[in-house]
Amino acid sequence: MGSPLSFAGIGKRYGDVAALTDFSLDVAAGEFVTFLGPSGSGKTTALNILAGFIDPTEGEVAIDGVPITRLPSDKRNIGMVFQSYSLFPHMNVRDNVGFPLRMRGVVRARRDHLAEAALAMVRLEGFGDRKPHELSGGQRQRVAFARAVVFEPQVLLMDEPLGALDLKLREAMQDEIRQVQRRIGCTVIYVTHDQGEALAMSDRIVVMSGGRIAQVGTPAAIYDQPQNTFVARFVGETNLLPASVVEGELRLGSKVFAVPADGPGVGWQGSVALRPEHFARATAAGGQAISCTILDVAFHGGSFRYVAESPEFGRLIFQEQRGQGHEPLAPGQATALGFSMDKAVFLNG
């Protein structure tokens, strides 16, 4: 099994610029944790500090309770997979996979045996004698993955490893990485800016912004209960409706609702966040339904994604599953959208 991993008060500064601030996180053995955020959010900085490629300005990193912050990268027993594959072009696949074992002094026969076993694990039996240029992008990524786990590292780091692959292959590799990770039980730190990838693969997601942790949670918790407007906007699509609580009533524009039992108190002002799938066509405008006009329609196979314009709330996005008993809406068509306040998330600011 992989070992527990901890970041304690990690900071990294480049002159006056803070690339990472007060980064503290505990990762359980065998957990798949994704660092998710836009460019410049600090996710790769945190990964590189764990890998030993850069030194933190402050704080400590430990694996299984043992500080590793001052250990050189080759002494940390960490595997790493890069987007660029980083395979040796002059070596065949077997020797590429066995290279970490060679660096650890494993004899040829033993490392060839372990390399073949790792290739079988990623469904590349019989590819050992090929050179990297003879493989597809997905096959090269599998080789890189096999090389990263062949020496049974305590922690496996993956830095946007699927970014160069097309959509279908990327989805297939997501499934494969998770299956292999569960089989070998290693701890994984995965870096991506792709929210769909993070939601599909992770046990927990660390959403990052401006060098800080914005929220940590399971994919469902991050999606269903974002803690701030940045997370609500960055992870999935959302609609933010200005709202306030006045005289014991929740007010969204001209709409008035009862304040939920766990809702905000009197005097609160902020936003109500509603995901596109939380809207549904209402039988009529007025009351608590939102009148709007359809601007655009996108077909997504099992669903339709609509962009609408509301005189009161501006641009809205809602999603509707096919087969709901009515025809799809069309651009220019007027409609009304209803929603349940049970699905709403209340955000400050």
Coordinates of C-alpha atoms in Angstrom, one line a residue:
M1 CA 0.0 0.0 0.0
G2 CA 1.0 3.6 -0.5
S3 CA 2.0 5.6 2.6
P4 CA 0.2 8.5 4.2
L5 CA 1.4 11.8 2.9
S6 CA 1.3 15.2 4.5
F7 CA 2.0 18.8 3.5
A8 CA 2.4 21.1 6.6
G9 CA 2.4 24.9 6.0
I10 CA 4.1 24.7 2.7
G11 CA 4.9 28.1 1.1
K12 CA 6.9 29.0 -2.0
R13 CA 8.0 32.5 -2.9
Y14 CA 9.8 33.9 -5.9
G15 CA 10.9 37.3 -4.8
D16 CA 7.7 39.2 -4.0
V17 CA 5.5 36.7 -5.7
A18 CA 3.9 34.0 -3.6
A19 CA 3.4 30.8 -5.8
L20 CA 2.1 28.8 -2.8
T21 CA 0.8 30.0 0.5
D22 CA 0.1 27.9 3.7
F23 CA -0.5 24.7 1.7
S24 CA -1.5 22.1 4.3
L25 CA -3.0 18.7 3.4
D26 CA -3.1 15.1 4.7
V27 CA -3.5 12.3 2.1
A28 CA -4.5 8.8 3.2
A29 CA -2.7 5.6 2.1
G30 CA -4.0 4.5 -1.3
E31 CA -6.0 7.7 -1.9
F32 CA -6.3 9.3 -5.3
V33 CA -6.1 13.0 -4.8
T34 CA -6.3 15.6 -7.6
F35 CA -4.9 19.1 -7.5
L36 CA -7.3 21.1 -9.7
G37 CA -7.0 24.7 -10.7
P38 CA -6.3 27.2 -13.5
S39 CA -2.8 28.1 -14.7
G40 CA -0.9 29.8 -12.0
S41 CA -3.0 28.4 -9.2
G42 CA 0.0 26.6 -7.5
K43 CA -1.0 23.0 -8.3
T44 CA 2.2 22.2 -10.2
T45 CA 4.3 24.0 -7.6
A46 CA 2.9 21.8 -4.9
L47 CA 3.6 18.7 -7.0
N48 CA 7.2 19.7 -7.8
I49 CA 7.9 20.4 -4.1
L50 CA 6.6 16.9 -3.3
A51 CA 8.8 15.4 -6.1
G52 CA 11.9 17.3 -4.8
F53 CA 12.3 19.3 -8.0
I54 CA 12.0 22.6 -6.2
D55 CA 12.5 23.6 -2.5
P56 CA 9.8 25.2 -0.5
T57 CA 10.4 28.6 1.2
E58 CA 8.7 27.2 4.3
G59 CA 6.9 24.2 5.6
E60 CA 7.5 20.4 5.6
V61 CA 6.5 17.4 3.5
A62 CA 6.4 14.0 5.0
I63 CA 5.7 10.4 3.8
D64 CA 4.6 7.9 6.4
G65 CA 5.6 10.4 9.1
V66 CA 9.2 10.8 7.8
P67 CA 10.2 14.3 6.7
I68 CA 11.4 14.3 3.1
T69 CA 11.7 18.0 2.4
R70 CA 15.5 17.9 2.4
L71 CA 15.9 14.6 0.6
P72 CA 17.1 14.7 -3.0
S73 CA 14.4 13.7 -5.5
D74 CA 16.0 10.3 -6.3
K75 CA 15.8 9.3 -2.6
R76 CA 12.1 9.8 -2.1
N77 CA 10.7 6.6 -3.6
I78 CA 8.2 8.6 -5.7
G79 CA 7.1 7.6 -9.2
M80 CA 6.2 10.3 -11.7
V81 CA 4.3 10.4 -15.0
F82 CA 4.6 13.5 -17.3
Q83 CA 2.4 14.7 -20.1
S84 CA 5.4 14.5 -22.5
Y85 CA 6.0 10.7 -21.6
S86 CA 9.8 11.3 -21.3
L87 CA 10.7 7.9 -22.8
F88 CA 14.2 7.2 -24.0
P89 CA 13.9 7.0 -27.8
H90 CA 17.0 4.7 -28.2
M91 CA 15.7 2.1 -25.7
N92 CA 13.0 -0.4 -26.4
V93 CA 9.8 -0.5 -24.3
R94 CA 11.1 -3.2 -21.9
D95 CA 14.2 -1.3 -21.2
N96 CA 12.3 2.0 -20.7
V97 CA 10.0 0.4 -18.2
G98 CA 13.0 -1.3 -16.5
F99 CA 15.1 1.8 -16.3
P100 CA 14.2 2.8 -12.7
L101 CA 15.1 -0.8 -11.6
R102 CA 18.4 -0.5 -13.4
M103 CA 19.1 2.7 -11.5
R104 CA 18.4 0.8 -8.3
G105 CA 20.9 -2.0 -9.1
V106 CA 18.4 -4.7 -10.0
V107 CA 20.0 -7.4 -12.1
R108 CA 19.0 -7.7 -15.8
A109 CA 16.9 -10.9 -15.6
R110 CA 14.9 -9.7 -12.6
R111 CA 14.2 -6.2 -14.1
D112 CA 13.1 -7.7 -17.4
H113 CA 10.7 -10.0 -15.5
L114 CA 9.3 -7.1 -13.5
A115 CA 9.1 -4.9 -16.6
E116 CA 7.1 -7.5 -18.5
A117 CA 4.8 -7.9 -15.5
A118 CA 4.2 -4.1 -15.5
L119 CA 3.5 -4.1 -19.2
A120 CA 1.0 -6.8 -18.8
M121 CA -0.7 -4.8 -16.1
V122 CA -1.3 -2.0 -18.6
R123 CA -2.3 -4.4 -21.4
L124 CA 0.9 -4.1 -23.4
E125 CA 2.0 -7.7 -23.5
G126 CA 4.3 -8.4 -26.4
F127 CA 5.3 -4.8 -26.9
G128 CA 8.6 -5.0 -25.0
D129 CA 10.9 -5.1 -28.1
R130 CA 9.3 -2.1 -29.8
K131 CA 10.8 1.4 -29.7
P132 CA 8.7 4.4 -28.5
H133 CA 8.3 5.8 -32.0
E134 CA 6.5 2.6 -33.0
L135 CA 3.7 3.2 -30.5
S136 CA 0.6 5.3 -30.5
G137 CA 0.2 8.2 -28.0
G138 CA -2.0 6.1 -25.7
Q139 CA 0.5 3.2 -25.8
R140 CA 3.4 5.5 -25.0
Q141 CA 1.4 6.9 -22.0
R142 CA 0.8 3.3 -20.8
V143 CA 4.5 2.7 -21.0
A144 CA 5.3 5.8 -19.0
F145 CA 2.7 4.7 -16.4
A146 CA 4.2 1.2 -16.2
R147 CA 7.7 2.7 -15.8
A148 CA 6.4 4.9 -12.9
V149 CA 5.0 2.0 -10.9
V150 CA 7.4 -0.9 -11.8
F151 CA 9.5 -0.2 -8.6
E152 CA 6.4 0.0 -6.4
P153 CA 6.8 3.7 -5.3
Q154 CA 5.2 4.9 -2.1
V155 CA 3.6 7.8 -4.0
L156 CA 2.8 8.2 -7.7
L157 CA 2.7 11.7 -9.1
M158 CA 0.9 12.5 -12.4
D159 CA 1.3 15.9 -14.0
E160 CA -1.4 16.4 -16.6
P161 CA -0.5 13.0 -18.1
L162 CA -3.5 12.8 -20.5
G163 CA -3.4 16.4 -21.9
A164 CA -1.9 15.4 -25.3
L165 CA -4.5 12.7 -26.0
D166 CA -7.8 13.0 -27.9
L167 CA -11.0 12.9 -26.0
K168 CA -12.0 9.2 -26.5
L169 CA -8.5 8.0 -25.7
R170 CA -8.3 10.3 -22.7
E171 CA -11.5 8.8 -21.3
A172 CA -10.2 5.3 -21.8
M173 CA -7.0 6.1 -20.1
Q174 CA -8.8 7.6 -17.1
D175 CA -10.6 4.3 -16.6
E176 CA -7.3 2.4 -17.0
I177 CA -5.3 4.5 -14.6
R178 CA -8.0 4.1 -11.9
Q179 CA -8.2 0.4 -12.4
V180 CA -4.5 -0.1 -12.1
Q181 CA -4.2 2.3 -9.2
R182 CA -6.9 0.3 -7.3
R183 CA -5.2 -2.9 -8.1
I184 CA -1.7 -1.9 -6.8
G185 CA -3.0 0.3 -4.0
C186 CA -0.6 3.2 -4.4
T187 CA -1.2 6.8 -3.3
V188 CA -1.7 9.1 -6.3
I189 CA -1.4 12.9 -6.5
Y190 CA -2.8 13.9 -9.9
V191 CA -2.5 17.4 -11.4
T192 CA -5.0 18.7 -14.0
H193 CA -6.9 21.8 -15.0
D194 CA -9.6 19.6 -16.5
Q195 CA -12.6 19.6 -14.1
G196 CA -14.3 16.6 -15.8
E197 CA -11.1 14.6 -15.4
A198 CA -10.9 15.5 -11.8
L199 CA -14.5 14.7 -11.1
A200 CA -14.3 11.3 -12.9
M201 CA -11.0 10.0 -11.3
S202 CA -10.6 11.4 -7.8
D203 CA -11.3 10.2 -4.3
R204 CA -10.8 13.8 -3.3
I205 CA -10.2 17.0 -5.1
V206 CA -8.1 20.0 -3.9
V207 CA -9.3 23.0 -5.8
M208 CA -6.6 25.7 -5.9
S209 CA -6.6 29.4 -6.7
G210 CA -3.9 32.0 -6.4
G211 CA -1.5 29.7 -4.6
R212 CA -4.0 28.7 -2.0
I213 CA -6.4 25.9 -1.3
A214 CA -10.0 27.1 -2.1
Q215 CA -11.7 23.8 -1.1
V216 CA -11.0 20.2 -0.4
G217 CA -13.6 17.4 -0.7
T218 CA -15.0 14.5 -2.6
P219 CA -16.0 15.1 -6.2
A220 CA -19.7 15.1 -5.1
A221 CA -19.1 17.5 -2.3
I222 CA -17.1 19.9 -4.5
Y223 CA -19.8 19.9 -7.1
D224 CA -22.9 19.9 -4.9
Q225 CA -21.6 22.1 -2.1
P226 CA -19.1 24.6 -3.4
Q227 CA -17.8 26.8 -0.5
N228 CA -17.2 30.0 -2.6
T229 CA -18.0 31.6 -5.9
F230 CA -14.6 30.6 -7.4
V231 CA -15.2 26.9 -6.8
A232 CA -18.9 27.2 -8.0
R233 CA -17.8 28.7 -11.3
F234 CA -14.6 26.7 -11.9
V235 CA -16.0 23.2 -11.2
G236 CA -18.8 22.6 -13.6
E237 CA -21.2 25.2 -14.9
T238 CA -23.4 27.2 -12.5
N239 CA -25.9 30.0 -12.3
L240 CA -25.3 32.7 -9.6
L241 CA -28.4 34.6 -8.8
P242 CA -28.1 37.7 -6.5
A243 CA -30.1 37.2 -3.4
S244 CA -30.7 38.6 0.1
V245 CA -32.6 37.8 3.3
V246 CA -34.9 40.6 4.3
E247 CA -37.5 40.5 7.1
G248 CA -37.3 36.7 7.3
E249 CA -37.8 36.2 3.5
L250 CA -35.3 35.1 0.9
R251 CA -35.5 37.4 -2.1
L252 CA -34.2 36.7 -5.6
G253 CA -35.0 39.8 -7.6
S254 CA -38.8 40.0 -7.4
K255 CA -39.1 36.4 -6.3
V256 CA -39.8 35.6 -2.7
F257 CA -39.1 32.3 -1.0
A258 CA -39.2 31.0 2.6
V259 CA -35.7 30.8 4.0
P260 CA -34.6 27.1 4.3
A261 CA -34.0 25.8 7.8
D262 CA -30.2 25.7 7.1
G263 CA -30.2 28.9 5.1
P264 CA -28.6 32.3 5.8
G265 CA -29.8 34.7 8.5
V266 CA -31.5 38.1 8.3
G267 CA -29.3 40.7 6.6
W268 CA -27.5 38.2 4.5
Q269 CA -26.6 39.3 0.9
G270 CA -24.9 37.1 -1.6
S271 CA -25.7 34.6 -4.4
V272 CA -27.8 31.5 -4.8
A273 CA -25.9 29.0 -6.9
L274 CA -28.0 26.6 -9.1
R275 CA -26.5 24.0 -11.4
P276 CA -27.9 23.8 -15.0
E277 CA -29.7 20.5 -14.2
H278 CA -31.5 22.1 -11.2
F279 CA -33.8 24.0 -13.5
A280 CA -36.9 22.5 -15.1
R281 CA -39.5 24.0 -17.4
A282 CA -42.4 25.5 -15.5
T283 CA -46.0 25.3 -16.7
A284 CA -46.2 29.1 -16.7
A285 CA -44.2 32.2 -15.9
G286 CA -44.9 34.2 -12.8
G287 CA -44.8 33.2 -9.2
Q288 CA -41.5 31.6 -8.5
A289 CA -40.7 30.7 -12.1
I290 CA -38.2 32.7 -14.1
S291 CA -39.3 34.0 -17.5
C292 CA -36.6 33.8 -20.2
T293 CA -35.9 33.5 -23.9
I294 CA -33.8 30.8 -25.4
L295 CA -30.6 32.1 -27.1
D296 CA -28.8 28.9 -28.0
V297 CA -29.3 25.1 -27.9
A298 CA -26.5 22.5 -27.9
F299 CA -27.2 18.8 -28.4
H300 CA -25.2 16.5 -26.0
G301 CA -26.6 13.1 -26.9
G302 CA -28.6 12.3 -23.8
S303 CA -29.4 15.9 -23.0
F304 CA -29.8 19.4 -24.3
R305 CA -27.9 22.4 -23.0
Y306 CA -29.7 25.7 -23.3
V307 CA -28.4 29.3 -23.0
A308 CA -31.3 31.6 -22.1
E309 CA -31.7 35.3 -21.3
S310 CA -33.8 36.5 -18.4
P311 CA -34.8 40.1 -18.1
E312 CA -34.4 39.9 -14.4
F313 CA -31.3 37.7 -14.0
G314 CA -29.4 37.9 -17.3
R315 CA -27.8 34.9 -18.9
L316 CA -28.9 31.5 -17.5
I317 CA -27.7 28.0 -18.5
F318 CA -30.0 25.0 -18.0
Q319 CA -29.8 21.3 -19.0
E320 CA -32.6 19.0 -19.9
Q321 CA -32.6 15.3 -20.4
R322 CA -34.1 13.9 -23.6
G323 CA -37.4 12.0 -23.4
Q324 CA -39.1 14.3 -20.9
G325 CA -42.3 14.2 -22.8
H326 CA -42.0 17.5 -24.7
E327 CA -40.2 18.9 -27.8
P328 CA -36.8 20.6 -27.5
L329 CA -36.8 24.3 -27.2
A330 CA -35.6 26.5 -30.0
P331 CA -33.6 29.8 -30.2
G332 CA -36.0 32.7 -29.8
Q333 CA -38.6 30.7 -27.9
A334 CA -40.0 32.0 -24.7
T335 CA -40.2 29.7 -21.7
A336 CA -40.3 29.7 -17.9
L337 CA -37.9 27.9 -15.5
G338 CA -38.7 26.6 -12.1
F339 CA -36.4 25.2 -9.5
S340 CA -36.4 23.9 -6.0
M341 CA -34.6 25.9 -3.2
D342 CA -33.6 22.5 -1.8
K343 CA -30.9 22.4 -4.5
A344 CA -29.6 25.9 -3.9
V345 CA -26.3 26.7 -2.4
F346 CA -25.9 30.0 -0.6
L347 CA -22.6 31.8 -1.3
N348 CA -21.3 35.0 0.3
G349 CA -20.2 37.9 -2.0

